PDB file of C-alpha atoms in Angstrom:
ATOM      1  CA  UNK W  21       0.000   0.000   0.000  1.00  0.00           C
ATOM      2  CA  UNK W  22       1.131   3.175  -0.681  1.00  0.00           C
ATOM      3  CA  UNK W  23       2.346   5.771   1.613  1.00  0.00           C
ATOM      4  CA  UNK W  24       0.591   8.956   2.056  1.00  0.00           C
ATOM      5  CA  UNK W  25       2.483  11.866   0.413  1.00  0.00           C
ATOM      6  CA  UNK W  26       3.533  14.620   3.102  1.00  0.00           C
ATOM      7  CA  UNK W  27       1.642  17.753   3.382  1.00  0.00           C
ATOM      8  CA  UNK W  28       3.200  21.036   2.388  1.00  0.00           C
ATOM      9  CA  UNK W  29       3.320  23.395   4.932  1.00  0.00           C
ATOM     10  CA  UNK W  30       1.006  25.911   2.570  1.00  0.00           C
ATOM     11  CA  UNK W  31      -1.249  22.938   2.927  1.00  0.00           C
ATOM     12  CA  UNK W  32      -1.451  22.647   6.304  1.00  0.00           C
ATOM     13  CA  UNK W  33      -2.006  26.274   6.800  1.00  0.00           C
ATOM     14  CA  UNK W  34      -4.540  25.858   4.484  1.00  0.00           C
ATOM     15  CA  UNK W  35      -6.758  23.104   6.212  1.00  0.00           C
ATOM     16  CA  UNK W  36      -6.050  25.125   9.720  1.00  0.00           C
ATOM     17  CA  UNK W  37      -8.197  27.951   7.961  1.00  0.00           C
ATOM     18  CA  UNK W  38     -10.618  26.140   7.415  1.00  0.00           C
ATOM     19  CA  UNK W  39     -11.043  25.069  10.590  1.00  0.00           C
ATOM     20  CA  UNK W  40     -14.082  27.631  12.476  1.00  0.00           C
ATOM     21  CA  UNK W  41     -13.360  27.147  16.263  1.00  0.00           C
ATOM     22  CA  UNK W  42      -9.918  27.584  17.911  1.00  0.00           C
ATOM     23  CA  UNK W  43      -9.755  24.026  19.459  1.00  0.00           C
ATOM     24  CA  UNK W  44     -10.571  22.899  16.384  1.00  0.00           C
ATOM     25  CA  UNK W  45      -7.515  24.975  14.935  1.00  0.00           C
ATOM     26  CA  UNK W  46      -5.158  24.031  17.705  1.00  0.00           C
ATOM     27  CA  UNK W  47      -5.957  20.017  16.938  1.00  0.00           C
ATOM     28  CA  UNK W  48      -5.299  20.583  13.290  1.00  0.00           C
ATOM     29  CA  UNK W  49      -1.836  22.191  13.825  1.00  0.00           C
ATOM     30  CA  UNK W  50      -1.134  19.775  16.995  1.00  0.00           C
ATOM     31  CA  UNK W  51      -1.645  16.807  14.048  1.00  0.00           C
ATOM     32  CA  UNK W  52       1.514  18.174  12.921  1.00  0.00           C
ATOM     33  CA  UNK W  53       3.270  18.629  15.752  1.00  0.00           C
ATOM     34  CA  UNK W  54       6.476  16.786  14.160  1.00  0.00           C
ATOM     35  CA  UNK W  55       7.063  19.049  11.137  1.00  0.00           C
ATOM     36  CA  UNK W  56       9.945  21.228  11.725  1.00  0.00           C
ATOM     37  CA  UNK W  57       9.269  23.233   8.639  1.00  0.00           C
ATOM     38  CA  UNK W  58       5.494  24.183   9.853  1.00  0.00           C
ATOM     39  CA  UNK W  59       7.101  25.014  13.425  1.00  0.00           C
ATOM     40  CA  UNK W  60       9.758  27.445  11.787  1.00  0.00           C
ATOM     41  CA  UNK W  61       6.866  29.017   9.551  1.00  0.00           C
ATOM     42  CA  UNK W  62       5.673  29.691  13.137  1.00  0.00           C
ATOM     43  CA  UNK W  63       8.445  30.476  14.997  1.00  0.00           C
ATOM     44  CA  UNK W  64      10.054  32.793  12.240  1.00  0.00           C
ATOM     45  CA  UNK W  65       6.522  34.462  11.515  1.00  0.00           C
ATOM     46  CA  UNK W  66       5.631  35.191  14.960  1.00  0.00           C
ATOM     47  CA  UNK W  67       8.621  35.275  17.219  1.00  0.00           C
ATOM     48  CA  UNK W  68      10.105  38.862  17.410  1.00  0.00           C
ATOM     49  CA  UNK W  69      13.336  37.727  18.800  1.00  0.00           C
ATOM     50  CA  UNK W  70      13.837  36.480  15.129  1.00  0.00           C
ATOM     51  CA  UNK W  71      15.415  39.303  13.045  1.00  0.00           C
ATOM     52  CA  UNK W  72      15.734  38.626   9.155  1.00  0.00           C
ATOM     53  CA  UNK W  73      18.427  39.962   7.367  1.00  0.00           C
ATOM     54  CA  UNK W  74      16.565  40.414   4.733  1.00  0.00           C
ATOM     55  CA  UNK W  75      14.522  43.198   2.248  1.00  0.00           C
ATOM     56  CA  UNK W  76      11.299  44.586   2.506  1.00  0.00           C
ATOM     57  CA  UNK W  77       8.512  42.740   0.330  1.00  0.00           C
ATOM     58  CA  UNK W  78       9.510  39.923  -2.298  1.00  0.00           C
ATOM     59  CA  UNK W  79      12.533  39.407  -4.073  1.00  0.00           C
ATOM     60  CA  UNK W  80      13.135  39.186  -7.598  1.00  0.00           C
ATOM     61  CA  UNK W  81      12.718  35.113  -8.337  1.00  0.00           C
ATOM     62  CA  UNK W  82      11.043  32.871 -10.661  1.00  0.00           C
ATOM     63  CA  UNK W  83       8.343  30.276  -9.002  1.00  0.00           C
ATOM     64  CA  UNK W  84       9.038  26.555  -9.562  1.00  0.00           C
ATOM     65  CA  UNK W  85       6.055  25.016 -11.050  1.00  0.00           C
ATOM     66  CA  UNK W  86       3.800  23.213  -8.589  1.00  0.00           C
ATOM     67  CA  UNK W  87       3.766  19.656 -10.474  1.00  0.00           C
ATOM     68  CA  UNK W  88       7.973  19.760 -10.509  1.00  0.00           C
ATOM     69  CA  UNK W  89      10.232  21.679  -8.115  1.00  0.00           C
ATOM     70  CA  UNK W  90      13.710  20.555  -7.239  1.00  0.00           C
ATOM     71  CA  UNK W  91      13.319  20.386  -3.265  1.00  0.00           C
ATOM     72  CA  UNK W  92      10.370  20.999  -0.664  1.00  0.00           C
ATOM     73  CA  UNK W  93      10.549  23.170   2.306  1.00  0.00           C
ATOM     74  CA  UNK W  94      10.648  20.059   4.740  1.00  0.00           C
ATOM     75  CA  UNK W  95      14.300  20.126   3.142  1.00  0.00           C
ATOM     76  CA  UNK W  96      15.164  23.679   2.890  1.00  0.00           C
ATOM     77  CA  UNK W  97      14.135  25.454   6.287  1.00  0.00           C
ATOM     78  CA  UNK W  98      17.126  24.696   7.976  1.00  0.00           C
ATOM     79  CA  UNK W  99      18.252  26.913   5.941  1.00  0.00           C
ATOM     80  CA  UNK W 100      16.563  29.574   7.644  1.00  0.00           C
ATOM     81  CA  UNK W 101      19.441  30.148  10.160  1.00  0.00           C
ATOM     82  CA  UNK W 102      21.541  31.983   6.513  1.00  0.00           C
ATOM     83  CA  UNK W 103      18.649  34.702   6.518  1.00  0.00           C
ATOM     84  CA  UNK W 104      18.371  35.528  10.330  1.00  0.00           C
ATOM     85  CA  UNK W 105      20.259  37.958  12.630  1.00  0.00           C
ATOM     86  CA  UNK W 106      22.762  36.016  14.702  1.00  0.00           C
ATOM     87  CA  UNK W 107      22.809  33.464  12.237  1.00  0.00           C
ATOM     88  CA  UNK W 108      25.804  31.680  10.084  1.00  0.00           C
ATOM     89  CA  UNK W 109      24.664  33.742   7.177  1.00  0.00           C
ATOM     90  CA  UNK W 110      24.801  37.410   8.947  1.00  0.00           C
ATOM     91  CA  UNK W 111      28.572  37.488   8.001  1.00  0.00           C
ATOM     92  CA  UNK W 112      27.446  36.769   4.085  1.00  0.00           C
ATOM     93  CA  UNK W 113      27.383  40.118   2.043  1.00  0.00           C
ATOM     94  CA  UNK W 114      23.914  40.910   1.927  1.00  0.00           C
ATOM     95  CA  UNK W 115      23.630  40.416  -1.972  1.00  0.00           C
ATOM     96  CA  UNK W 116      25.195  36.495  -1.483  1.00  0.00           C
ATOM     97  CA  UNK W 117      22.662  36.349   1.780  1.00  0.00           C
ATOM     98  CA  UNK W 118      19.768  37.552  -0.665  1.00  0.00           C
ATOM     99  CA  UNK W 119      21.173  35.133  -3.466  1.00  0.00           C
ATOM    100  CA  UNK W 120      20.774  31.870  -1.802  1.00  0.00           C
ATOM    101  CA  UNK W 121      16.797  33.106  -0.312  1.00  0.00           C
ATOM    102  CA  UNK W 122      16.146  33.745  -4.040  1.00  0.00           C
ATOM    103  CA  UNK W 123      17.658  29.786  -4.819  1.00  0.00           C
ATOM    104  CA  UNK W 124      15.500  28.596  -1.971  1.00  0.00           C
ATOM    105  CA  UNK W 125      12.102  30.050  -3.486  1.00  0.00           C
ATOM    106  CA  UNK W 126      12.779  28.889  -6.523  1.00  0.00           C
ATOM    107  CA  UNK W 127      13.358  25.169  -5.141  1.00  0.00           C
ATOM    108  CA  UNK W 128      10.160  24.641  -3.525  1.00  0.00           C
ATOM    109  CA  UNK W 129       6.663  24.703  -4.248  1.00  0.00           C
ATOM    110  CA  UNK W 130       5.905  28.018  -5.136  1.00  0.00           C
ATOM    111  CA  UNK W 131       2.789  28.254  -2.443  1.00  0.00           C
ATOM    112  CA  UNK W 132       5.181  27.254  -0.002  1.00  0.00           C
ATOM    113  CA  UNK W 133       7.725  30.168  -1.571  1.00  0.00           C
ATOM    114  CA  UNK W 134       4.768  32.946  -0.803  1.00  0.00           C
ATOM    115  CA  UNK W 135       4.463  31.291   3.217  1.00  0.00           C
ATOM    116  CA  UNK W 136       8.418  32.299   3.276  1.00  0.00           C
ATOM    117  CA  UNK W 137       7.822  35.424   1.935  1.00  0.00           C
ATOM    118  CA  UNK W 138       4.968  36.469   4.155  1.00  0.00           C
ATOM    119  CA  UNK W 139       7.386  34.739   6.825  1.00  0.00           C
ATOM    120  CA  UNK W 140      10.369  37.238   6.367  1.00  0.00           C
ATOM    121  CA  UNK W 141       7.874  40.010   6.520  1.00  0.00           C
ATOM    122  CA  UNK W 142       6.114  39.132   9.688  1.00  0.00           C
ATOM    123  CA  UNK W 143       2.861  38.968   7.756  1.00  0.00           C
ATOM    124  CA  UNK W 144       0.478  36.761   9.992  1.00  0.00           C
ATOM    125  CA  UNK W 145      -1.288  33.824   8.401  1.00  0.00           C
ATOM    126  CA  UNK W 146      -4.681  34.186   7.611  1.00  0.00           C
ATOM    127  CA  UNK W 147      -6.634  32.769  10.405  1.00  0.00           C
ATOM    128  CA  UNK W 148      -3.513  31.978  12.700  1.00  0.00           C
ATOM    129  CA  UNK W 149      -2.635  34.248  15.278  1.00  0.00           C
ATOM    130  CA  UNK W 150       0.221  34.425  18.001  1.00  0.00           C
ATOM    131  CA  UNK W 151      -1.891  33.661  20.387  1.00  0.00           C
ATOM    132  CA  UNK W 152      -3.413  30.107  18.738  1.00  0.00           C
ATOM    133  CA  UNK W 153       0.122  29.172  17.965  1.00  0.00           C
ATOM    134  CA  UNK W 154       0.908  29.967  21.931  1.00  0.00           C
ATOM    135  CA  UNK W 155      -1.908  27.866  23.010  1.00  0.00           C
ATOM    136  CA  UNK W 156      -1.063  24.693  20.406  1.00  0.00           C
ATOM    137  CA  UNK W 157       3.127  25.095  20.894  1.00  0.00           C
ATOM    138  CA  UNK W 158       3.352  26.598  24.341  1.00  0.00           C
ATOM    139  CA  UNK W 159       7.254  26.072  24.317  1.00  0.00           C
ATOM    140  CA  UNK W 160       7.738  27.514  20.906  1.00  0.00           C
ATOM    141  CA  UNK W 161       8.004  31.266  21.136  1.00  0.00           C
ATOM    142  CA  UNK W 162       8.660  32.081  24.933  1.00  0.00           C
TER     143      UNK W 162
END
């Protein structure tokens, strides 16, 4: 029997909005308690302590297309730690820092490429505020 392909995290944020009550929100999100790329969307969304070393807005980048991309974010977000004050990356120039974020849009599915975006920009998500993510990962931002 086949296995069940894994959920993007623009998936999972997804079926989270379309959840109506908050518990009902928290239980979706708490199904996924064991994907490190959803809990950096989080973290790096929501947690102020993270700085990104990064512009304003979107950069300049061409989407993969959703059927065939290289690499998926459940790959790529520990790569986050090249884009973030404090970070191995903070010492890159900022054009080599901004180079590799452009190579990891284009590697992933390009809905999941917007979430990083809106990540790096502190844009909340949709229907998912601080203070649901507090309540379903009580250890993750402090």
């Amino acid at each position: 029997m086949p296995t069940a392909r894994k959920k993007y995290v623009f998936e999972i944020l997804s079926d989270v909005g379309t959840k109506r009550a908050k518990t009902d929100k928290i239980k979706e999100l708490q199904k996924h308690k064991e994907n490190w790329a959803l809990l950096d969307v989080l973290r790096g969304t929501y947690d102020d302590n993270i700085v990104w070393l990064l512009p304003e807005g979107a950069p300049p980048y061409e989407p993969s297309r959703p059927e065939s991309h290289p690499t998926d974010l459940s790959r790529e977000h520990k790569k986050f730690g090249q884009f973030v004050k404090g970070g191995p990356g903070a010492k890159l120039p900022a054009f080599k820092r901004e180079q590799q974020f452009i190579g990891l849009l284009e590697g992933i599915h390009p809905e999941d490429a917007k979430v990083i975006i809106n990540m790096t920009n502190k844009k909340p998500i949709g229907a998912i505020s601080l203070n649901l993510v507090k309540e379903a990962f009580p250890e993750l931002i402090k």
